[in-house]
């Protein structure tokens, strides 16, 4: 199979038929063998009914329904897990991503041997203050942190070589930084393509103001994981040793100063009256705690645990 189209969605019943017809038309006109995987992330409208109807009419359409809203990352995770195509395309269900871009994305992966092509919505039809400006800030921070020179990390329209989606772990809200996850997994042939962006035709955006804070917190997490995920002791242990050494050295200086003044018969205060004593004591305690945190991180890293990401309540099509 040449293409898997993975589409996470939440309450998009009005756009699904139009989106499916548009994708199917592009697939047929280019003679692609394909599958379309809709992941219903706990919709409360009639989205699932629409998906079931489409799947009943087209064997190439598959549907997965979560029992509640788990988030876009979890939807992409299960979509990547079930995808069978040599090239995997992700896109949003709100008709803002143009299916006409798919053939060129496919050829960039197969002919130019890229691992991942990220869409760049150079001209956007979103609100400037609530979406465009925050996106520019996120992308600038992501470029600086990751070293990837992409303009639009969070564009829903992306193309992947199949091994990429099978070897990256999309969790939490990390869908914003999938190119960074791919880079950390060892896939270096990552580029971008300017894609056509369209104004939302139906409904309203599902992302609120909290995504601004979450985006920056996720970026910090990505930085930490890319730098220290496999060696937490190198961060926490190093900081712990440094702080403990500083505190211990301060304590030695305080004690030596006290002994020197006693020996010389000079007036001196009690050690417990010296504020530096408490600073050094606190620093040594914090250093010890950081070292223990790094040690525990190493132990956790070496143990495995099951993570329940989502629960599927129903599927349709040949899943």
mmCIF file with all atom_site columns, N, CA and C in Angstrom, residues 55-119:
data_model
loop_
_atom_site.group_PDB
_atom_site.id
_atom_site.type_symbol
_atom_site.label_atom_id
_atom_site.label_alt_id
_atom_site.label_comp_id
_atom_site.label_asym_id
_atom_site.label_entity_id
_atom_site.label_seq_id
_atom_site.pdbx_PDB_ins_code
_atom_site.Cartn_x
_atom_site.Cartn_y
_atom_site.Cartn_z
_atom_site.occupancy
_atom_site.B_iso_or_equiv
_atom_site.pdbx_formal_charge
_atom_site.auth_seq_id
_atom_site.auth_comp_id
_atom_site.auth_asym_id
_atom_site.auth_atom_id
_atom_site.pdbx_PDB_model_num
ATOM 1   N N  . UNK A 1 55  ? -17.209 4.418  5.909  1.00 0.00 ? 55  UNK A N  1
ATOM 2   C CA . UNK A 1 55  ? -16.495 3.141  5.926  1.00 0.00 ? 55  UNK A CA 1
ATOM 3   C C  . UNK A 1 55  ? -17.322 2.011  5.337  1.00 0.00 ? 55  UNK A C  1
ATOM 4   N N  . UNK A 1 56  ? -18.638 2.085  5.498  1.00 0.00 ? 56  UNK A N  1
ATOM 5   C CA . UNK A 1 56  ? -19.511 1.056  4.936  1.00 0.00 ? 56  UNK A CA 1
ATOM 6   C C  . UNK A 1 56  ? -19.530 1.106  3.412  1.00 0.00 ? 56  UNK A C  1
ATOM 7   N N  . UNK A 1 57  ? -19.264 2.278  2.856  1.00 0.00 ? 57  UNK A N  1
ATOM 8   C CA . UNK A 1 57  ? -19.294 2.467  1.411  1.00 0.00 ? 57  UNK A CA 1
ATOM 9   C C  . UNK A 1 57  ? -17.928 2.328  0.754  1.00 0.00 ? 57  UNK A C  1
ATOM 10  N N  . UNK A 1 58  ? -16.855 2.453  1.551  1.00 0.00 ? 58  UNK A N  1
ATOM 11  C CA . UNK A 1 58  ? -15.500 2.393  0.997  1.00 0.00 ? 58  UNK A CA 1
ATOM 12  C C  . UNK A 1 58  ? -14.646 1.525  1.909  1.00 0.00 ? 58  UNK A C  1
ATOM 13  N N  . UNK A 1 59  ? -14.186 0.387  1.393  1.00 0.00 ? 59  UNK A N  1
ATOM 14  C CA . UNK A 1 59  ? -13.399 -0.554 2.191  1.00 0.00 ? 59  UNK A CA 1
ATOM 15  C C  . UNK A 1 59  ? -12.038 0.018  2.574  1.00 0.00 ? 59  UNK A C  1
ATOM 16  N N  . UNK A 1 60  ? -11.624 1.069  1.882  1.00 0.00 ? 60  UNK A N  1
ATOM 17  C CA . UNK A 1 60  ? -10.338 1.680  2.193  1.00 0.00 ? 60  UNK A CA 1
ATOM 18  C C  . UNK A 1 60  ? -10.393 2.651  3.349  1.00 0.00 ? 60  UNK A C  1
ATOM 19  N N  . UNK A 1 61  ? -11.573 2.868  3.898  1.00 0.00 ? 61  UNK A N  1
ATOM 20  C CA . UNK A 1 61  ? -11.742 3.789  5.022  1.00 0.00 ? 61  UNK A CA 1
ATOM 21  C C  . UNK A 1 61  ? -11.858 3.006  6.321  1.00 0.00 ? 61  UNK A C  1
ATOM 22  N N  . UNK A 1 62  ? -11.100 3.406  7.311  1.00 0.00 ? 62  UNK A N  1
ATOM 23  C CA . UNK A 1 62  ? -11.109 2.759  8.628  1.00 0.00 ? 62  UNK A CA 1
ATOM 24  C C  . UNK A 1 62  ? -11.414 3.818  9.692  1.00 0.00 ? 62  UNK A C  1
ATOM 25  N N  . UNK A 1 63  ? -12.108 3.417  10.717 1.00 0.00 ? 63  UNK A N  1
ATOM 26  C CA . UNK A 1 63  ? -12.460 4.344  11.772 1.00 0.00 ? 63  UNK A CA 1
ATOM 27  C C  . UNK A 1 63  ? -12.100 3.800  13.140 1.00 0.00 ? 63  UNK A C  1
ATOM 28  N N  . UNK A 1 64  ? -11.595 4.660  14.000 1.00 0.00 ? 64  UNK A N  1
ATOM 29  C CA . UNK A 1 64  ? -11.284 4.313  15.384 1.00 0.00 ? 64  UNK A CA 1
ATOM 30  C C  . UNK A 1 64  ? -11.937 5.362  16.271 1.00 0.00 ? 64  UNK A C  1
ATOM 31  N N  . UNK A 1 65  ? -12.645 4.901  17.268 1.00 0.00 ? 65  UNK A N  1
ATOM 32  C CA . UNK A 1 65  ? -13.365 5.828  18.144 1.00 0.00 ? 65  UNK A CA 1
ATOM 33  C C  . UNK A 1 65  ? -12.902 5.672  19.585 1.00 0.00 ? 65  UNK A C  1
ATOM 34  N N  . UNK A 1 66  ? -12.441 6.772  20.191 1.00 0.00 ? 66  UNK A N  1
ATOM 35  C CA . UNK A 1 66  ? -12.092 6.771  21.605 1.00 0.00 ? 66  UNK A CA 1
ATOM 36  C C  . UNK A 1 66  ? -13.361 6.915  22.441 1.00 0.00 ? 66  UNK A C  1
ATOM 37  N N  . UNK A 1 67  ? -13.325 6.362  23.655 1.00 0.00 ? 67  UNK A N  1
ATOM 38  C CA . UNK A 1 67  ? -14.509 6.460  24.507 1.00 0.00 ? 67  UNK A CA 1
ATOM 39  C C  . UNK A 1 67  ? -14.670 7.842  25.136 1.00 0.00 ? 67  UNK A C  1
ATOM 40  N N  . UNK A 1 68  ? -13.604 8.645  25.072 1.00 0.00 ? 68  UNK A N  1
ATOM 41  C CA . UNK A 1 68  ? -13.677 10.050 25.495 1.00 0.00 ? 68  UNK A CA 1
ATOM 42  C C  . UNK A 1 68  ? -12.541 10.809 24.826 1.00 0.00 ? 68  UNK A C  1
ATOM 43  N N  . UNK A 1 69  ? -12.461 12.090 25.095 1.00 0.00 ? 69  UNK A N  1
ATOM 44  C CA . UNK A 1 69  ? -11.428 12.920 24.483 1.00 0.00 ? 69  UNK A CA 1
ATOM 45  C C  . UNK A 1 69  ? -10.089 12.711 25.194 1.00 0.00 ? 69  UNK A C  1
ATOM 46  N N  . UNK A 1 70  ? -9.103  12.191 24.453 1.00 0.00 ? 70  UNK A N  1
ATOM 47  C CA . UNK A 1 70  ? -7.773  11.977 25.012 1.00 0.00 ? 70  UNK A CA 1
ATOM 48  C C  . UNK A 1 70  ? -6.740  12.960 24.466 1.00 0.00 ? 70  UNK A C  1
ATOM 49  N N  . UNK A 1 71  ? -7.034  13.621 23.375 1.00 0.00 ? 71  UNK A N  1
ATOM 50  C CA . UNK A 1 71  ? -6.088  14.569 22.810 1.00 0.00 ? 71  UNK A CA 1
ATOM 51  C C  . UNK A 1 71  ? -5.526  14.119 21.477 1.00 0.00 ? 71  UNK A C  1
ATOM 52  N N  . UNK A 1 72  ? -5.027  15.083 20.735 1.00 0.00 ? 72  UNK A N  1
ATOM 53  C CA . UNK A 1 72  ? -4.545  14.824 19.381 1.00 0.00 ? 72  UNK A CA 1
ATOM 54  C C  . UNK A 1 72  ? -3.348  13.877 19.363 1.00 0.00 ? 72  UNK A C  1
ATOM 55  N N  . UNK A 1 73  ? -2.470  13.992 20.343 1.00 0.00 ? 73  UNK A N  1
ATOM 56  C CA . UNK A 1 73  ? -1.291  13.121 20.354 1.00 0.00 ? 73  UNK A CA 1
ATOM 57  C C  . UNK A 1 73  ? -1.675  11.662 20.471 1.00 0.00 ? 73  UNK A C  1
ATOM 58  N N  . UNK A 1 74  ? -2.652  11.361 21.315 1.00 0.00 ? 74  UNK A N  1
ATOM 59  C CA . UNK A 1 74  ? -3.075  9.972  21.483 1.00 0.00 ? 74  UNK A CA 1
ATOM 60  C C  . UNK A 1 74  ? -3.747  9.459  20.206 1.00 0.00 ? 74  UNK A C  1
ATOM 61  N N  . UNK A 1 75  ? -4.504  10.348 19.546 1.00 0.00 ? 75  UNK A N  1
ATOM 62  C CA . UNK A 1 75  ? -5.146  9.962  18.281 1.00 0.00 ? 75  UNK A CA 1
ATOM 63  C C  . UNK A 1 75  ? -4.091  9.659  17.215 1.00 0.00 ? 75  UNK A C  1
ATOM 64  N N  . UNK A 1 76  ? -3.067  10.491 17.132 1.00 0.00 ? 76  UNK A N  1
ATOM 65  C CA . UNK A 1 76  ? -1.998  10.231 16.170 1.00 0.00 ? 76  UNK A CA 1
ATOM 66  C C  . UNK A 1 76  ? -1.245  8.957  16.522 1.00 0.00 ? 76  UNK A C  1
ATOM 67  N N  . UNK A 1 77  ? -1.060  8.710  17.804 1.00 0.00 ? 77  UNK A N  1
ATOM 68  C CA . UNK A 1 77  ? -0.340  7.507  18.233 1.00 0.00 ? 77  UNK A CA 1
ATOM 69  C C  . UNK A 1 77  ? -1.032  6.243  17.718 1.00 0.00 ? 77  UNK A C  1
ATOM 70  N N  . UNK A 1 78  ? -2.337  6.147  17.927 1.00 0.00 ? 78  UNK A N  1
ATOM 71  C CA . UNK A 1 78  ? -3.041  4.945  17.483 1.00 0.00 ? 78  UNK A CA 1
ATOM 72  C C  . UNK A 1 78  ? -3.126  4.901  15.962 1.00 0.00 ? 78  UNK A C  1
ATOM 73  N N  . UNK A 1 79  ? -3.232  6.067  15.316 1.00 0.00 ? 79  UNK A N  1
ATOM 74  C CA . UNK A 1 79  ? -3.237  6.101  13.857 1.00 0.00 ? 79  UNK A CA 1
ATOM 75  C C  . UNK A 1 79  ? -1.926  5.611  13.279 1.00 0.00 ? 79  UNK A C  1
ATOM 76  N N  . UNK A 1 80  ? -0.803  6.049  13.876 1.00 0.00 ? 80  UNK A N  1
ATOM 77  C CA . UNK A 1 80  ? 0.513   5.583  13.427 1.00 0.00 ? 80  UNK A CA 1
ATOM 78  C C  . UNK A 1 80  ? 0.659   4.083  13.666 1.00 0.00 ? 80  UNK A C  1
ATOM 79  N N  . UNK A 1 81  ? 0.132   3.630  14.768 1.00 0.00 ? 81  UNK A N  1
ATOM 80  C CA . UNK A 1 81  ? 0.236   2.211  15.116 1.00 0.00 ? 81  UNK A CA 1
ATOM 81  C C  . UNK A 1 81  ? -0.486  1.334  14.094 1.00 0.00 ? 81  UNK A C  1
ATOM 82  N N  . UNK A 1 82  ? -1.627  1.813  13.573 1.00 0.00 ? 82  UNK A N  1
ATOM 83  C CA . UNK A 1 82  ? -2.437  1.007  12.655 1.00 0.00 ? 82  UNK A CA 1
ATOM 84  C C  . UNK A 1 82  ? -2.104  1.252  11.179 1.00 0.00 ? 82  UNK A C  1
ATOM 85  N N  . UNK A 1 83  ? -1.344  2.292  10.876 1.00 0.00 ? 83  UNK A N  1
ATOM 86  C CA . UNK A 1 83  ? -1.068  2.643  9.472  1.00 0.00 ? 83  UNK A CA 1
ATOM 87  C C  . UNK A 1 83  ? -0.234  1.568  8.785  1.00 0.00 ? 83  UNK A C  1
ATOM 88  N N  . UNK A 1 84  ? -0.582  1.265  7.536  1.00 0.00 ? 84  UNK A N  1
ATOM 89  C CA . UNK A 1 84  ? 0.105   0.225  6.771  1.00 0.00 ? 84  UNK A CA 1
ATOM 90  C C  . UNK A 1 84  ? 0.792   0.754  5.516  1.00 0.00 ? 84  UNK A C  1
ATOM 91  N N  . UNK A 1 85  ? 0.558   1.999  5.153  1.00 0.00 ? 85  UNK A N  1
ATOM 92  C CA . UNK A 1 85  ? 1.121   2.551  3.931  1.00 0.00 ? 85  UNK A CA 1
ATOM 93  C C  . UNK A 1 85  ? 2.617   2.803  4.024  1.00 0.00 ? 85  UNK A C  1
ATOM 94  N N  . UNK A 1 86  ? 3.294   2.788  2.877  1.00 0.00 ? 86  UNK A N  1
ATOM 95  C CA . UNK A 1 86  ? 4.726   3.090  2.837  1.00 0.00 ? 86  UNK A CA 1
ATOM 96  C C  . UNK A 1 86  ? 4.987   4.538  3.223  1.00 0.00 ? 86  UNK A C  1
ATOM 97  N N  . UNK A 1 87  ? 4.051   5.419  2.910  1.00 0.00 ? 87  UNK A N  1
ATOM 98  C CA . UNK A 1 87  ? 4.126   6.828  3.296  1.00 0.00 ? 87  UNK A CA 1
ATOM 99  C C  . UNK A 1 87  ? 2.871   7.160  4.095  1.00 0.00 ? 87  UNK A C  1
ATOM 100 N N  . UNK A 1 88  ? 3.058   7.828  5.208  1.00 0.00 ? 88  UNK A N  1
ATOM 101 C CA . UNK A 1 88  ? 1.937   8.197  6.078  1.00 0.00 ? 88  UNK A CA 1
ATOM 102 C C  . UNK A 1 88  ? 1.756   9.711  6.017  1.00 0.00 ? 88  UNK A C  1
ATOM 103 N N  . UNK A 1 89  ? 0.546   10.125 5.698  1.00 0.00 ? 89  UNK A N  1
ATOM 104 C CA . UNK A 1 89  ? 0.200   11.549 5.651  1.00 0.00 ? 89  UNK A CA 1
ATOM 105 C C  . UNK A 1 89  ? -0.735  11.848 6.816  1.00 0.00 ? 89  UNK A C  1
ATOM 106 N N  . UNK A 1 90  ? -0.434  12.901 7.573  1.00 0.00 ? 90  UNK A N  1
ATOM 107 C CA . UNK A 1 90  ? -1.373  13.355 8.602  1.00 0.00 ? 90  UNK A CA 1
ATOM 108 C C  . UNK A 1 90  ? -1.978  14.683 8.154  1.00 0.00 ? 90  UNK A C  1
ATOM 109 N N  . UNK A 1 91  ? -3.246  14.861 8.469  1.00 0.00 ? 91  UNK A N  1
ATOM 110 C CA . UNK A 1 91  ? -3.905  16.125 8.163  1.00 0.00 ? 91  UNK A CA 1
ATOM 111 C C  . UNK A 1 91  ? -5.079  16.305 9.107  1.00 0.00 ? 91  UNK A C  1
ATOM 112 N N  . UNK A 1 92  ? -5.489  17.558 9.277  1.00 0.00 ? 92  UNK A N  1
ATOM 113 C CA . UNK A 1 92  ? -6.628  17.854 10.134 1.00 0.00 ? 92  UNK A CA 1
ATOM 114 C C  . UNK A 1 92  ? -7.927  17.651 9.367  1.00 0.00 ? 92  UNK A C  1
ATOM 115 N N  . UNK A 1 93  ? -9.012  17.537 10.112 1.00 0.00 ? 93  UNK A N  1
ATOM 116 C CA . UNK A 1 93  ? -10.307 17.233 9.498  1.00 0.00 ? 93  UNK A CA 1
ATOM 117 C C  . UNK A 1 93  ? -11.161 18.463 9.257  1.00 0.00 ? 93  UNK A C  1
ATOM 118 N N  . UNK A 1 94  ? -10.615 19.650 9.481  1.00 0.00 ? 94  UNK A N  1
ATOM 119 C CA . UNK A 1 94  ? -11.419 20.867 9.406  1.00 0.00 ? 94  UNK A CA 1
ATOM 120 C C  . UNK A 1 94  ? -11.393 21.540 8.035  1.00 0.00 ? 94  UNK A C  1
ATOM 121 N N  . UNK A 1 95  ? -10.819 20.850 7.026  1.00 0.00 ? 95  UNK A N  1
ATOM 122 C CA . UNK A 1 95  ? -10.725 21.349 5.650  1.00 0.00 ? 95  UNK A CA 1
ATOM 123 C C  . UNK A 1 95  ? -9.752  22.517 5.495  1.00 0.00 ? 95  UNK A C  1
ATOM 124 N N  . UNK A 1 96  ? -8.948  22.785 6.511  1.00 0.00 ? 96  UNK A N  1
ATOM 125 C CA . UNK A 1 96  ? -7.937  23.835 6.376  1.00 0.00 ? 96  UNK A CA 1
ATOM 126 C C  . UNK A 1 96  ? -6.675  23.312 5.696  1.00 0.00 ? 96  UNK A C  1
ATOM 127 N N  . UNK A 1 97  ? -6.485  21.985 5.712  1.00 0.00 ? 97  UNK A N  1
ATOM 128 C CA . UNK A 1 97  ? -5.383  21.358 4.977  1.00 0.00 ? 97  UNK A CA 1
ATOM 129 C C  . UNK A 1 97  ? -5.894  20.891 3.622  1.00 0.00 ? 97  UNK A C  1
ATOM 130 N N  . UNK A 1 98  ? -5.117  21.142 2.583  1.00 0.00 ? 98  UNK A N  1
ATOM 131 C CA . UNK A 1 98  ? -5.543  20.863 1.219  1.00 0.00 ? 98  UNK A CA 1
ATOM 132 C C  . UNK A 1 98  ? -5.041  19.494 0.749  1.00 0.00 ? 98  UNK A C  1
ATOM 133 N N  . UNK A 1 99  ? -5.940  18.534 0.470  1.00 0.00 ? 99  UNK A N  1
ATOM 134 C CA . UNK A 1 99  ? -5.519  17.213 -0.007 1.00 0.00 ? 99  UNK A CA 1
ATOM 135 C C  . UNK A 1 99  ? -4.754  17.235 -1.326 1.00 0.00 ? 99  UNK A C  1
ATOM 136 N N  . UNK A 1 100 ? -4.879  18.319 -2.083 1.00 0.00 ? 100 UNK A N  1
ATOM 137 C CA . UNK A 1 100 ? -4.150  18.413 -3.347 1.00 0.00 ? 100 UNK A CA 1
ATOM 138 C C  . UNK A 1 100 ? -2.637  18.439 -3.126 1.00 0.00 ? 100 UNK A C  1
ATOM 139 N N  . UNK A 1 101 ? -2.201  18.689 -1.898 1.00 0.00 ? 101 UNK A N  1
ATOM 140 C CA . UNK A 1 101 ? -0.767  18.695 -1.585 1.00 0.00 ? 101 UNK A CA 1
ATOM 141 C C  . UNK A 1 101 ? -0.207  17.280 -1.445 1.00 0.00 ? 101 UNK A C  1
ATOM 142 N N  . UNK A 1 102 ? -1.067  16.291 -1.285 1.00 0.00 ? 102 UNK A N  1
ATOM 143 C CA . UNK A 1 102 ? -0.613  14.933 -0.960 1.00 0.00 ? 102 UNK A CA 1
ATOM 144 C C  . UNK A 1 102 ? 0.319   14.337 -2.019 1.00 0.00 ? 102 UNK A C  1
ATOM 145 N N  . UNK A 1 103 ? 0.001   14.411 -3.324 1.00 0.00 ? 103 UNK A N  1
ATOM 146 C CA . UNK A 1 103 ? 0.906   13.787 -4.315 1.00 0.00 ? 103 UNK A CA 1
ATOM 147 C C  . UNK A 1 103 ? 2.332   14.314 -4.242 1.00 0.00 ? 103 UNK A C  1
ATOM 148 N N  . UNK A 1 104 ? 2.502   15.622 -4.095 1.00 0.00 ? 104 UNK A N  1
ATOM 149 C CA . UNK A 1 104 ? 3.860   16.161 -4.034 1.00 0.00 ? 104 UNK A CA 1
ATOM 150 C C  . UNK A 1 104 ? 4.564   15.746 -2.749 1.00 0.00 ? 104 UNK A C  1
ATOM 151 N N  . UNK A 1 105 ? 3.817   15.713 -1.639 1.00 0.00 ? 105 UNK A N  1
ATOM 152 C CA . UNK A 1 105 ? 4.401   15.240 -0.384 1.00 0.00 ? 105 UNK A CA 1
ATOM 153 C C  . UNK A 1 105 ? 4.862   13.794 -0.522 1.00 0.00 ? 105 UNK A C  1
ATOM 154 N N  . UNK A 1 106 ? 4.040   12.986 -1.173 1.00 0.00 ? 106 UNK A N  1
ATOM 155 C CA . UNK A 1 106 ? 4.376   11.573 -1.378 1.00 0.00 ? 106 UNK A CA 1
ATOM 156 C C  . UNK A 1 106 ? 5.657   11.437 -2.198 1.00 0.00 ? 106 UNK A C  1
ATOM 157 N N  . UNK A 1 107 ? 5.780   12.222 -3.251 1.00 0.00 ? 107 UNK A N  1
ATOM 158 C CA . UNK A 1 107 ? 6.962   12.119 -4.113 1.00 0.00 ? 107 UNK A CA 1
ATOM 159 C C  . UNK A 1 107 ? 8.216   12.654 -3.425 1.00 0.00 ? 107 UNK A C  1
ATOM 160 N N  . UNK A 1 108 ? 8.072   13.634 -2.534 1.00 0.00 ? 108 UNK A N  1
ATOM 161 C CA . UNK A 1 108 ? 9.235   14.121 -1.788 1.00 0.00 ? 108 UNK A CA 1
ATOM 162 C C  . UNK A 1 108 ? 9.795   13.017 -0.884 1.00 0.00 ? 108 UNK A C  1
ATOM 163 N N  . UNK A 1 109 ? 8.900   12.212 -0.317 1.00 0.00 ? 109 UNK A N  1
ATOM 164 C CA . UNK A 1 109 ? 9.348   11.109 0.541  1.00 0.00 ? 109 UNK A CA 1
ATOM 165 C C  . UNK A 1 109 ? 9.934   9.975  -0.294 1.00 0.00 ? 109 UNK A C  1
ATOM 166 N N  . UNK A 1 110 ? 9.259   9.585  -1.352 1.00 0.00 ? 110 UNK A N  1
ATOM 167 C CA . UNK A 1 110 ? 9.664   8.401  -2.113 1.00 0.00 ? 110 UNK A CA 1
ATOM 168 C C  . UNK A 1 110 ? 10.773  8.683  -3.127 1.00 0.00 ? 110 UNK A C  1
ATOM 169 N N  . UNK A 1 111 ? 10.753  9.852  -3.755 1.00 0.00 ? 111 UNK A N  1
ATOM 170 C CA . UNK A 1 111 ? 11.733  10.165 -4.797 1.00 0.00 ? 111 UNK A CA 1
ATOM 171 C C  . UNK A 1 111 ? 12.953  10.910 -4.257 1.00 0.00 ? 111 UNK A C  1
ATOM 172 N N  . UNK A 1 112 ? 12.727  11.796 -3.292 1.00 0.00 ? 112 UNK A N  1
ATOM 173 C CA . UNK A 1 112 ? 13.828  12.593 -2.744 1.00 0.00 ? 112 UNK A CA 1
ATOM 174 C C  . UNK A 1 112 ? 14.414  11.973 -1.470 1.00 0.00 ? 112 UNK A C  1
ATOM 175 N N  . UNK A 1 113 ? 13.807  10.865 -1.033 1.00 0.00 ? 113 UNK A N  1
ATOM 176 C CA . UNK A 1 113 ? 14.317  10.103 0.116  1.00 0.00 ? 113 UNK A CA 1
ATOM 177 C C  . UNK A 1 113 ? 14.334  10.882 1.431  1.00 0.00 ? 113 UNK A C  1
ATOM 178 N N  . UNK A 1 114 ? 13.359  11.745 1.624  1.00 0.00 ? 114 UNK A N  1
ATOM 179 C CA . UNK A 1 114 ? 13.232  12.411 2.913  1.00 0.00 ? 114 UNK A CA 1
ATOM 180 C C  . UNK A 1 114 ? 12.550  11.474 3.910  1.00 0.00 ? 114 UNK A C  1
ATOM 181 N N  . UNK A 1 115 ? 12.878  11.654 5.173  1.00 0.00 ? 115 UNK A N  1
ATOM 182 C CA . UNK A 1 115 ? 12.206  10.895 6.233  1.00 0.00 ? 115 UNK A CA 1
ATOM 183 C C  . UNK A 1 115 ? 10.896  11.560 6.646  1.00 0.00 ? 115 UNK A C  1
ATOM 184 N N  . UNK A 1 116 ? 10.888  12.877 6.650  1.00 0.00 ? 116 UNK A N  1
ATOM 185 C CA . UNK A 1 116 ? 9.715   13.625 7.097  1.00 0.00 ? 116 UNK A CA 1
ATOM 186 C C  . UNK A 1 116 ? 9.655   14.954 6.356  1.00 0.00 ? 116 UNK A C  1
ATOM 187 N N  . UNK A 1 117 ? 8.489   15.285 5.856  1.00 0.00 ? 117 UNK A N  1
ATOM 188 C CA . UNK A 1 117 ? 8.257   16.598 5.256  1.00 0.00 ? 117 UNK A CA 1
ATOM 189 C C  . UNK A 1 117 ? 7.143   17.277 6.057  1.00 0.00 ? 117 UNK A C  1
ATOM 190 N N  . UNK A 1 118 ? 7.453   18.428 6.602  1.00 0.00 ? 118 UNK A N  1
ATOM 191 C CA . UNK A 1 118 ? 6.479   19.168 7.406  1.00 0.00 ? 118 UNK A CA 1
ATOM 192 C C  . UNK A 1 118 ? 5.892   20.297 6.570  1.00 0.00 ? 118 UNK A C  1
ATOM 193 N N  . UNK A 1 119 ? 4.585   20.428 6.624  1.00 0.00 ? 119 UNK A N  1
ATOM 194 C CA . UNK A 1 119 ? 3.948   21.528 5.915  1.00 0.00 ? 119 UNK A CA 1
ATOM 195 C C  . UNK A 1 119 ? 4.264   22.873 6.550  1.00 0.00 ? 119 UNK A C  1
#
